[in-house]
mmCIF file of C-alpha atoms and ligand atoms in Angstrom:
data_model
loop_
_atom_site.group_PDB
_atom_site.id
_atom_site.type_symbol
_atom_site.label_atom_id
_atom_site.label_comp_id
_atom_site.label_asym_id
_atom_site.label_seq_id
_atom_site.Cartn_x
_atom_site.Cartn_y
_atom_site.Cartn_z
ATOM 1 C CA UNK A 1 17.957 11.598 36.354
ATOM 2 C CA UNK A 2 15.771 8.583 37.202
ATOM 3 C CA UNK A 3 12.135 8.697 36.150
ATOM 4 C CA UNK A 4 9.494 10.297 38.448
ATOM 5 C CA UNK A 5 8.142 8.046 41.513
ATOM 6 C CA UNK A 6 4.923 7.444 42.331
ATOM 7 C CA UNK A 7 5.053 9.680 45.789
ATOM 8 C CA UNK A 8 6.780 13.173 43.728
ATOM 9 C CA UNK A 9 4.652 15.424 43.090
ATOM 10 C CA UNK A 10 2.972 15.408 39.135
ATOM 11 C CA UNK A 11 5.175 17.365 36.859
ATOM 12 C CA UNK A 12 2.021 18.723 35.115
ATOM 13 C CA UNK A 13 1.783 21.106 38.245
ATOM 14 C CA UNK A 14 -1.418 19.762 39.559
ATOM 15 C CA UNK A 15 -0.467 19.512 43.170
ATOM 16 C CA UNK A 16 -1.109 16.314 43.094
ATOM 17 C CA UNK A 17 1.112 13.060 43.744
ATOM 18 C CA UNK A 18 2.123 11.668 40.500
ATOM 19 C CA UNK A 19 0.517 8.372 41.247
ATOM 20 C CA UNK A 20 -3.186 10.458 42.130
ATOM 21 C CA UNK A 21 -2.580 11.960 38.722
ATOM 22 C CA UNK A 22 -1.068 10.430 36.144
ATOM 23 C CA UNK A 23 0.556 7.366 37.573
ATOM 24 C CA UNK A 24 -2.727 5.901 37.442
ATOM 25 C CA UNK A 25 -4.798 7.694 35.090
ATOM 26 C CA UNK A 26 -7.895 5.178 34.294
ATOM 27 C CA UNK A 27 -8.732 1.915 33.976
ATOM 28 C CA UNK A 28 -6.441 -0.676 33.309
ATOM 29 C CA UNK A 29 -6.323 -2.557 29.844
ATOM 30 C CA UNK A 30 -7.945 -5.739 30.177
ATOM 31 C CA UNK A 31 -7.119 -8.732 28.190
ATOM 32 C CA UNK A 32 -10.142 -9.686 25.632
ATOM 33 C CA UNK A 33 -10.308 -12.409 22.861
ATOM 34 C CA UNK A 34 -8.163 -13.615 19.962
ATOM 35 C CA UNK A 35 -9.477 -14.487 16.634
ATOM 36 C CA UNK A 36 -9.171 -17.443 15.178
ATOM 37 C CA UNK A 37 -5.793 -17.436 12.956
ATOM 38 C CA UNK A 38 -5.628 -15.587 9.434
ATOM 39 C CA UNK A 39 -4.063 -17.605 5.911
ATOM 40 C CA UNK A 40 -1.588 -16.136 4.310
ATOM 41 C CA UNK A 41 -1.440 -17.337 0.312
ATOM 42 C CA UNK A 42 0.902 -20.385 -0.359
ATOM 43 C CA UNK A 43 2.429 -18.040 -3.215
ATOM 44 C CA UNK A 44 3.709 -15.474 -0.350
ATOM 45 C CA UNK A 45 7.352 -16.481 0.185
ATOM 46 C CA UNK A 46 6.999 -17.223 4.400
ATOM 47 C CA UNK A 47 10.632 -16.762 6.952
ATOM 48 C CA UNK A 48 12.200 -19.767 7.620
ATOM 49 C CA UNK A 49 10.663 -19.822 11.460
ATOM 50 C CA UNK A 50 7.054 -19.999 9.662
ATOM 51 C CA UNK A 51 8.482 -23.010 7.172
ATOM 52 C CA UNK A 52 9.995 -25.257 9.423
ATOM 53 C CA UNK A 53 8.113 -24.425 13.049
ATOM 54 C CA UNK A 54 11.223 -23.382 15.052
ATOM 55 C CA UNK A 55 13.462 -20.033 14.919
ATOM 56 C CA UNK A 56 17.003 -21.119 14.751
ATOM 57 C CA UNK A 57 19.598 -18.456 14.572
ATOM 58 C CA UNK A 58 22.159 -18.558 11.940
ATOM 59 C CA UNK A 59 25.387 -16.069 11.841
ATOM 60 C CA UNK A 60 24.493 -12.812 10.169
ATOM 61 C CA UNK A 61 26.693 -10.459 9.016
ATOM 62 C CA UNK A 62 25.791 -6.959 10.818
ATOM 63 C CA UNK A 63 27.082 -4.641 7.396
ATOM 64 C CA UNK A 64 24.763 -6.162 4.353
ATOM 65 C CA UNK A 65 26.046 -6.529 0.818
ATOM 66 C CA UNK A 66 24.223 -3.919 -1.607
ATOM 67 C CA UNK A 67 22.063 -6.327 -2.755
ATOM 68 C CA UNK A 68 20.953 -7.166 0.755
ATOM 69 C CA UNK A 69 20.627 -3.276 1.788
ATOM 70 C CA UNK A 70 18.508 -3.036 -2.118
ATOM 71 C CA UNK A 71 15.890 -5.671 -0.710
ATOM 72 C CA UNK A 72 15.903 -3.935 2.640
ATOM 73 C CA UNK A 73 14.834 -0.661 1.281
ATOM 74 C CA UNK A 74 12.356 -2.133 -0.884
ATOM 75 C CA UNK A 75 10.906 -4.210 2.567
ATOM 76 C CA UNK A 76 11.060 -1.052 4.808
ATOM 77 C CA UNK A 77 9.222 0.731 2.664
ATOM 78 C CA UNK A 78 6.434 -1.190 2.378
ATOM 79 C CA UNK A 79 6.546 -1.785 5.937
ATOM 80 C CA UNK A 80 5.859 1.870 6.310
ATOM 81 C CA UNK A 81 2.798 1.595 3.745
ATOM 82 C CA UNK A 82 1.133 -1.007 6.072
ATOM 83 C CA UNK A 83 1.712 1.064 9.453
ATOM 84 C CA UNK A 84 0.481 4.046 7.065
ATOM 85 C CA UNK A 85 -2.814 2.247 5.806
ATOM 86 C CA UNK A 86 -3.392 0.752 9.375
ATOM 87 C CA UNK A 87 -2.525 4.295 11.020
ATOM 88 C CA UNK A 88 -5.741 5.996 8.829
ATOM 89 C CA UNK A 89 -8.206 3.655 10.255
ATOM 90 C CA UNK A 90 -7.505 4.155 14.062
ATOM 91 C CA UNK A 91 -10.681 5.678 15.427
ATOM 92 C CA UNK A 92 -12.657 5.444 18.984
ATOM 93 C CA UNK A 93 -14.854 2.001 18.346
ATOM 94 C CA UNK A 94 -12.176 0.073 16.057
ATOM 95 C CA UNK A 95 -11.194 -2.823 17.641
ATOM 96 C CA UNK A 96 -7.642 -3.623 17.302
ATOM 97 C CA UNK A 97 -8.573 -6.981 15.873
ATOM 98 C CA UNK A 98 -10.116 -5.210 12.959
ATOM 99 C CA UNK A 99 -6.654 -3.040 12.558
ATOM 100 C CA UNK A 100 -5.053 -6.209 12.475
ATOM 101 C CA UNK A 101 -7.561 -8.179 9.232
ATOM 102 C CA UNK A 102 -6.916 -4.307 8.098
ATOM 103 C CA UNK A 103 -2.818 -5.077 8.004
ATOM 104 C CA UNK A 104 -2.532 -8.160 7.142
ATOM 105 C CA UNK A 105 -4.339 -7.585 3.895
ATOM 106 C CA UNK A 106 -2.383 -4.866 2.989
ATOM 107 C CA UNK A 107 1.005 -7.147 3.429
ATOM 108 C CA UNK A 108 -0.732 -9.344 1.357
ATOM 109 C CA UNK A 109 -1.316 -7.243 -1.326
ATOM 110 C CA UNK A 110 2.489 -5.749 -1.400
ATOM 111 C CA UNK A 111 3.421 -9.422 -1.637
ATOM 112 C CA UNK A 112 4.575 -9.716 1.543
ATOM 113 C CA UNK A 113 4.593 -12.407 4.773
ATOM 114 C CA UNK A 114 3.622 -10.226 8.098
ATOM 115 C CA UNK A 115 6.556 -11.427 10.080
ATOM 116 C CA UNK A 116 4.899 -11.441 13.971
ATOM 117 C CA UNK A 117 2.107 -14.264 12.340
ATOM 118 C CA UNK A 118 3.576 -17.268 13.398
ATOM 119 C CA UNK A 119 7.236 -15.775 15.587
ATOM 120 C CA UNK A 120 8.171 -18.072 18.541
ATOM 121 C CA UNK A 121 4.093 -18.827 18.635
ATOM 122 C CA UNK A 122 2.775 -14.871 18.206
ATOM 123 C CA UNK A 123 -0.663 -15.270 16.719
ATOM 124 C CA UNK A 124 -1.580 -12.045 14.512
ATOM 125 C CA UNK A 125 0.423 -9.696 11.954
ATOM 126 C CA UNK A 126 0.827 -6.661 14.120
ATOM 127 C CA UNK A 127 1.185 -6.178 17.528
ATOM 128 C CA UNK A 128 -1.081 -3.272 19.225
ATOM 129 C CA UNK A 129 -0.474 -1.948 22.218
ATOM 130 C CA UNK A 130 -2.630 0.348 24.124
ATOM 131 C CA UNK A 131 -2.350 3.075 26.907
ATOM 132 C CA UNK A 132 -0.145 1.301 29.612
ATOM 133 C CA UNK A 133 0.826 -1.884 27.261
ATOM 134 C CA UNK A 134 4.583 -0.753 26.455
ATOM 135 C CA UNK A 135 4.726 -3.375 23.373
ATOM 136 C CA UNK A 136 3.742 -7.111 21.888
ATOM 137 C CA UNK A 137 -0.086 -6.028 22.548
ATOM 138 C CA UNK A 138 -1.484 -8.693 20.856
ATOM 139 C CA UNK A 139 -5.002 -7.346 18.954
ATOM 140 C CA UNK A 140 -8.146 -8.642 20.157
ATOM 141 C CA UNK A 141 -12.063 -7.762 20.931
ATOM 142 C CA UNK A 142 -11.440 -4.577 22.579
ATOM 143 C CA UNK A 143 -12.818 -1.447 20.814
ATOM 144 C CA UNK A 144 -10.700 1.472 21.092
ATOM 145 C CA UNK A 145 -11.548 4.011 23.482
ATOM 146 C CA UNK A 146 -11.672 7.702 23.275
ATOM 147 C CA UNK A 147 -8.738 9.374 24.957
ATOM 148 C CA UNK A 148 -6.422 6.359 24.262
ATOM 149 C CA UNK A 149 -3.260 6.118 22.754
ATOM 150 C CA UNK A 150 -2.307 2.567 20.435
ATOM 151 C CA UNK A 151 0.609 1.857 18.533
ATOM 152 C CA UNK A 152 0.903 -0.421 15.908
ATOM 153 C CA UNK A 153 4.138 -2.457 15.407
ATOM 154 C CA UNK A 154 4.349 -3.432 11.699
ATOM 155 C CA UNK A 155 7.096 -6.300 10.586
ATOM 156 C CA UNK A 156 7.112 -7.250 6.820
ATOM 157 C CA UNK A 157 9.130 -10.343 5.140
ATOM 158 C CA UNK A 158 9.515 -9.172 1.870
ATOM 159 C CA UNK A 159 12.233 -10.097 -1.080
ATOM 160 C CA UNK A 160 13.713 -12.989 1.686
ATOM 161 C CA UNK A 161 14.496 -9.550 4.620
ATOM 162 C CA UNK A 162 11.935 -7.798 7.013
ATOM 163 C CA UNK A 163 11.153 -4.605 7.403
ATOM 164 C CA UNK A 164 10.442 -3.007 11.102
ATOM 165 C CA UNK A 165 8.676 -0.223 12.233
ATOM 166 C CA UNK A 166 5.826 1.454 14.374
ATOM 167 C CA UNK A 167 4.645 4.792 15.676
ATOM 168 C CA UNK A 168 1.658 5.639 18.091
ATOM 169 C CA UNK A 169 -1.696 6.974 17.303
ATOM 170 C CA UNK A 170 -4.303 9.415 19.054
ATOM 171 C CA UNK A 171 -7.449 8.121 19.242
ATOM 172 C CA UNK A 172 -10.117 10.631 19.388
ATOM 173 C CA UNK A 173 -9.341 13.623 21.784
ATOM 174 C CA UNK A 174 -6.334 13.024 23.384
ATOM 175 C CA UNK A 175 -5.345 14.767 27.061
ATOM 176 C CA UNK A 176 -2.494 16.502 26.670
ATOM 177 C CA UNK A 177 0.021 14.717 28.932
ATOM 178 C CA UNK A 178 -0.172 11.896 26.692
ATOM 179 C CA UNK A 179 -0.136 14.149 23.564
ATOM 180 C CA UNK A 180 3.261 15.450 24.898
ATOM 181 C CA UNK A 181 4.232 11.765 25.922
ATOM 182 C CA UNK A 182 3.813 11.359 22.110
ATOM 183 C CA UNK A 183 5.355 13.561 20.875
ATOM 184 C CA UNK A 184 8.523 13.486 23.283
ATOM 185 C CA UNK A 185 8.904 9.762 22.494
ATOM 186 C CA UNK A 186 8.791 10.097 18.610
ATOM 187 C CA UNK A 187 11.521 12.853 19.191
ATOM 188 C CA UNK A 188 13.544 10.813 21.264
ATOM 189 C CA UNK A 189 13.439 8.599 17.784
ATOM 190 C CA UNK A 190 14.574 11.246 15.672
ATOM 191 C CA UNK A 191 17.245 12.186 18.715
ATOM 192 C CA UNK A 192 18.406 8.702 18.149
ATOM 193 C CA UNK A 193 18.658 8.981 14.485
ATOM 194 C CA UNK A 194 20.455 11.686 14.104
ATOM 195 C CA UNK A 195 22.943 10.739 16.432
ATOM 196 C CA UNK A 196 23.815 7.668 13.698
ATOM 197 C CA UNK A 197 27.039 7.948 11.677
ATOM 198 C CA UNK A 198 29.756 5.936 10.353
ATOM 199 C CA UNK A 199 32.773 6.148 13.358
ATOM 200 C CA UNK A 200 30.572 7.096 16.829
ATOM 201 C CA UNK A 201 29.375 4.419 18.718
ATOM 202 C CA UNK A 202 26.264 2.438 19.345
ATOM 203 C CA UNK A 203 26.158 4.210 22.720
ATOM 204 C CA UNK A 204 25.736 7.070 21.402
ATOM 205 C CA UNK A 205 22.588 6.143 20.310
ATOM 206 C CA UNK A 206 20.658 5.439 23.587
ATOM 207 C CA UNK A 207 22.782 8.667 25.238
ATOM 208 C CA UNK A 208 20.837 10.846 23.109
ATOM 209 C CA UNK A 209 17.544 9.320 23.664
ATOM 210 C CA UNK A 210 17.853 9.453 27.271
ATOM 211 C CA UNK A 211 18.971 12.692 27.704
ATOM 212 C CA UNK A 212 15.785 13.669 25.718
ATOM 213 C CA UNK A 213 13.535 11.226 27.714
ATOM 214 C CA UNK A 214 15.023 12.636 30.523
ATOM 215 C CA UNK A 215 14.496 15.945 30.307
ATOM 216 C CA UNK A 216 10.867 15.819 30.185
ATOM 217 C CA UNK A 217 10.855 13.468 33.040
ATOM 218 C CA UNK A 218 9.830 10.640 31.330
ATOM 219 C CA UNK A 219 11.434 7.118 31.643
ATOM 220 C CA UNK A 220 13.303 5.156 29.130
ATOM 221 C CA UNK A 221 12.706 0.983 29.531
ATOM 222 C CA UNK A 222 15.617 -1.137 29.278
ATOM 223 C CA UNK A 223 14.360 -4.556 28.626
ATOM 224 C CA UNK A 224 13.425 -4.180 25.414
ATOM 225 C CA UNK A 225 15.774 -2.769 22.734
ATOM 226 C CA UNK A 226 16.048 -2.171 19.146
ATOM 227 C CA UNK A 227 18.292 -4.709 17.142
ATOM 228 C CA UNK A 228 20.256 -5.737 14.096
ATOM 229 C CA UNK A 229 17.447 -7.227 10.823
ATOM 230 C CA UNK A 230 17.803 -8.331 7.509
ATOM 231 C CA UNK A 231 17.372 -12.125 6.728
ATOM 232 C CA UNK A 232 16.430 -12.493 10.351
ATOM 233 C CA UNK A 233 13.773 -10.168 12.162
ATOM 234 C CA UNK A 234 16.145 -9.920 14.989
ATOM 235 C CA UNK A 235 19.874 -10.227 15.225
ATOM 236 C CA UNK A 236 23.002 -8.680 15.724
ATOM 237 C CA UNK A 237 23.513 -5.773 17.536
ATOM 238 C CA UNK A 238 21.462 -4.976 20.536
ATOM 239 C CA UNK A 239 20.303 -1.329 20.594
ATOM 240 C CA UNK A 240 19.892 0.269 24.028
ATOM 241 C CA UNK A 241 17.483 3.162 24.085
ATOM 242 C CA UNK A 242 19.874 3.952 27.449
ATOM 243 C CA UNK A 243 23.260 4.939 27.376
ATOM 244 C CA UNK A 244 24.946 1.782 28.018
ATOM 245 C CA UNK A 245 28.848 1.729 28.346
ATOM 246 C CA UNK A 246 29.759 -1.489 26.752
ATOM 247 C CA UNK A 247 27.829 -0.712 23.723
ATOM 248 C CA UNK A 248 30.852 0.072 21.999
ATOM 249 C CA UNK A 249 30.498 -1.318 18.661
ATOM 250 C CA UNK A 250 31.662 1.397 16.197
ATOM 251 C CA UNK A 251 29.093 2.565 13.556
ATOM 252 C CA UNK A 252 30.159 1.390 9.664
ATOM 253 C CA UNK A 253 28.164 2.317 6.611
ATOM 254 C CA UNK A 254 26.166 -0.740 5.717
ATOM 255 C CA UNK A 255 24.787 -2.001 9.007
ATOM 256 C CA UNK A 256 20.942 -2.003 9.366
ATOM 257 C CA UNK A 257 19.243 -1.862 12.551
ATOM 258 C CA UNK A 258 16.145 -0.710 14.031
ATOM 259 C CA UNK A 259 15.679 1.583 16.868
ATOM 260 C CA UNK A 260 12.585 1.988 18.827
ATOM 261 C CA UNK A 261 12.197 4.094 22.165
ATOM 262 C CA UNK A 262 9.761 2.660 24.604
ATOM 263 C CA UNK A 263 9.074 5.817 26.505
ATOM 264 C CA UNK A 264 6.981 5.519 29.840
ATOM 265 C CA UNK A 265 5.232 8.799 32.187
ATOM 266 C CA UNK A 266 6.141 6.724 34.988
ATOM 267 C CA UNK A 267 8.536 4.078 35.978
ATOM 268 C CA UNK A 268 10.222 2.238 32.591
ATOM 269 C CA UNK A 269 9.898 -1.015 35.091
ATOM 270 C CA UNK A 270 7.871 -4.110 32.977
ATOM 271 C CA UNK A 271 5.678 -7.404 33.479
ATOM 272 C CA UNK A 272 4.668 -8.814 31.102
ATOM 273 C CA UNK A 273 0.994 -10.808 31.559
ATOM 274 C CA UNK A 274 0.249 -14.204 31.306
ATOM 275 C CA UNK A 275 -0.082 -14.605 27.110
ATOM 276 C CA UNK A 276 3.634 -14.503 27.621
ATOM 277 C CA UNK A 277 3.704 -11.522 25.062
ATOM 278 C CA UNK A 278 2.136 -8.169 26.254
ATOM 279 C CA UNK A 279 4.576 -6.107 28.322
ATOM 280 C CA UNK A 280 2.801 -3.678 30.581
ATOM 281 C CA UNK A 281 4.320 -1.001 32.586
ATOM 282 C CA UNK A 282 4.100 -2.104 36.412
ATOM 283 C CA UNK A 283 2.614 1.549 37.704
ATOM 284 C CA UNK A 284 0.008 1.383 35.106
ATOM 285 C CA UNK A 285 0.875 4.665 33.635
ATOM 286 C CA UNK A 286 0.807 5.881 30.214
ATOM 287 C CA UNK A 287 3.678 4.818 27.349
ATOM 288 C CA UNK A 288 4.517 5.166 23.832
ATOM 289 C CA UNK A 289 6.904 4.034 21.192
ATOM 290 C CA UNK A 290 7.989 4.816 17.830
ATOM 291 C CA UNK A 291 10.091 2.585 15.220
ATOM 292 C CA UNK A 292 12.388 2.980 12.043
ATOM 293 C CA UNK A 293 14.794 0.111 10.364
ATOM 294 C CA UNK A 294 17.560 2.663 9.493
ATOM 295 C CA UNK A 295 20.943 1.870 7.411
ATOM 296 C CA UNK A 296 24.558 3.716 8.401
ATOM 297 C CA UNK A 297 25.506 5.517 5.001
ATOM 298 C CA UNK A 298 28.767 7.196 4.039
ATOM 299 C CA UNK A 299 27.335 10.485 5.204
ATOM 300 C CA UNK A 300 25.226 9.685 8.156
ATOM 301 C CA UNK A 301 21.713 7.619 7.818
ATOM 302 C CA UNK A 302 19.346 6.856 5.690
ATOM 303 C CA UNK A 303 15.520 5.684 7.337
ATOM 304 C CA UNK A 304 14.385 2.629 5.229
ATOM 305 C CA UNK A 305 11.004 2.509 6.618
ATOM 306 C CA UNK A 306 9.438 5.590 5.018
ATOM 307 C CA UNK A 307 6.647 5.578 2.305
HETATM 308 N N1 MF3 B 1 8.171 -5.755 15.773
HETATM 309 C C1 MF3 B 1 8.665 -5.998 17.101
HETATM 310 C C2 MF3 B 1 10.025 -5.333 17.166
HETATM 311 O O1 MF3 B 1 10.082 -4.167 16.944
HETATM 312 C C3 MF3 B 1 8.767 -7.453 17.422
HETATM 313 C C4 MF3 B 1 7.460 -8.111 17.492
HETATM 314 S S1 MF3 B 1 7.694 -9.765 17.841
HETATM 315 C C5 MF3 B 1 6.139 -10.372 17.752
HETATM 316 O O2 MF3 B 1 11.058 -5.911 17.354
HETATM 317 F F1 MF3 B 1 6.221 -11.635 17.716
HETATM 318 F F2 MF3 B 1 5.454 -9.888 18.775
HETATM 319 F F3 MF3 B 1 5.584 -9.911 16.671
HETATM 320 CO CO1 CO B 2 11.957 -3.969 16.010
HETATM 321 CO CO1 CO B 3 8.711 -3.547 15.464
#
């Protein structure tokens, strides 16, 4: 099934059009102001991009040696200690530029490099993206609002690998479309995990999410996609959150990639604003998206990016 259109009648069984209801649910976000940049220690080991000024991709084998996969558990689990110190400090007021001094300290303390600061030009260590802003919100002035929804992307280069994850947080009191928005789209992450083992395909991946997505009639967006990590913050393979047939690649124990369900109210269709980062649903209705850096085991999957 396709995702609702703006003329169908609301799901939530309001009578209303979904575009009267919650196509278009408020105000749009607005772009505010950037902070200056933020130093990172000269004794924090920086990716290669930061060091030289360009990001030049270099063959990377897709199942990691055990030292490799050692480092990457040590990396996604501090990832998942900055998106857990960030997550506690999310409140109606907090501007996203004060979650952002909030992160990068705490990658600094762990000993890590936050891997956005500095990627193809990105200017902060997280990205935070609000309400219709499907991902690479970039934080800035604006407090947070009551009612809205923010995730927080969290990257950290740590041990010479990065670590990759993000989840999405209520602020304040939360109507409950959204809620369920939330919630669906952090199950469609754990639909997508469990459907990881050694021998199915990478298909099968997106298939489950889908079906999820799609059975709350929300939408699943297709431009953006999980991906392979480890030395590099993004390389081989592409994930699709959608079933896609020619994702065919069989599953082997060793690979590490992330997957990350955008999951929209509306239509999954993008544009992405002048900064040349945030992505923004086109409808102006509601999305979310969760993250985890997970590793194919023997036995099924293991989630790197947990405290
Ligand atoms: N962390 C994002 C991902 O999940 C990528 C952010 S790129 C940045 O792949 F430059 F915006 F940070
Ligand atoms: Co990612
Ligand atoms: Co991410």
């Amino acid at each position: 099934m396709n995702a609702i259109r703006s003329n169908d009648a609301c799901w939530c069984g309001s009578g209303r059009k979904f575009k009267r209801c919650h196509g278009a649910p408020e105000a749009r976000v607005r772009k505010g102001s950037v902070s200056p940049p933020r130093g990172v220690p000269e004794s924090i080991a920086r990716p290669d991009y930061v060091r030289t000024g360009t990001l030049v991709r270099r063959p990377e084998p897709i199942v990691k040696s055990p030292d490799t996969i050692e480092r990457m558990r040590r990396a996604g689990r501090a990832a998942a200690e900055v998106l857990e110190t960030v997550g506690t400090k999310v409140a109606p007021g907090v501007t996203t530029d004060e979650l952002d001094a909030i992160g990068h300290e705490k990658y600094i303390e762990l000993g890590g490099y936050p891997s956005p600061l500095s990627y193809r030009g990105y200017p902060k260590s997280l990205c935070t993206s609000v309400n219709e802003v499907i991902c690479h919100g970039i934080p800035d002035d604006r407090p947070l609002a009551n009612g809205d929804i923010v995730n927080v992307d969290v990257t950290i280069f740590l041990d010479g690998v990065h670590g990759d994850t993000n989840a999405t947080f209520l602020v304040g009191d939360v109507d409950a479309t959204s809620r369920r928005l939330v919630r669906v789209t952090e199950e469609c992450l754990g639909a997508g995990i469990a459907a990881v083992r050694p021998g199915v395909p990478l298909n099968a991946i997106g298939r489950a999410i889908e079906t999820h997505a799609h059975a709350h009639r929300f939408g699943v967006v297709r431009t953006f996609v999980g991906h392979g990590i480890g030395e590099q913050f993004h390389t081989e393979p592409s994930v699709p959150h959608y079933f896609e047939p020619r994702a065919t690649l069989i599953l082997e124990p060793g690979m590490v990639f992330t997957i990350e369900p955008m999951i929209t109210m509306g239509s999954p269709r993008e544009q992405v604003w002048d900064d040349g980062w945030t992505a923004v649903t086109s409808d102006g209705a509601r999305t979310a998206q969760f993250e985890h850096t997970v590793l194919v085991t023997e036995s099924g999957v293991d989630v790197l990016t947990r405290v």
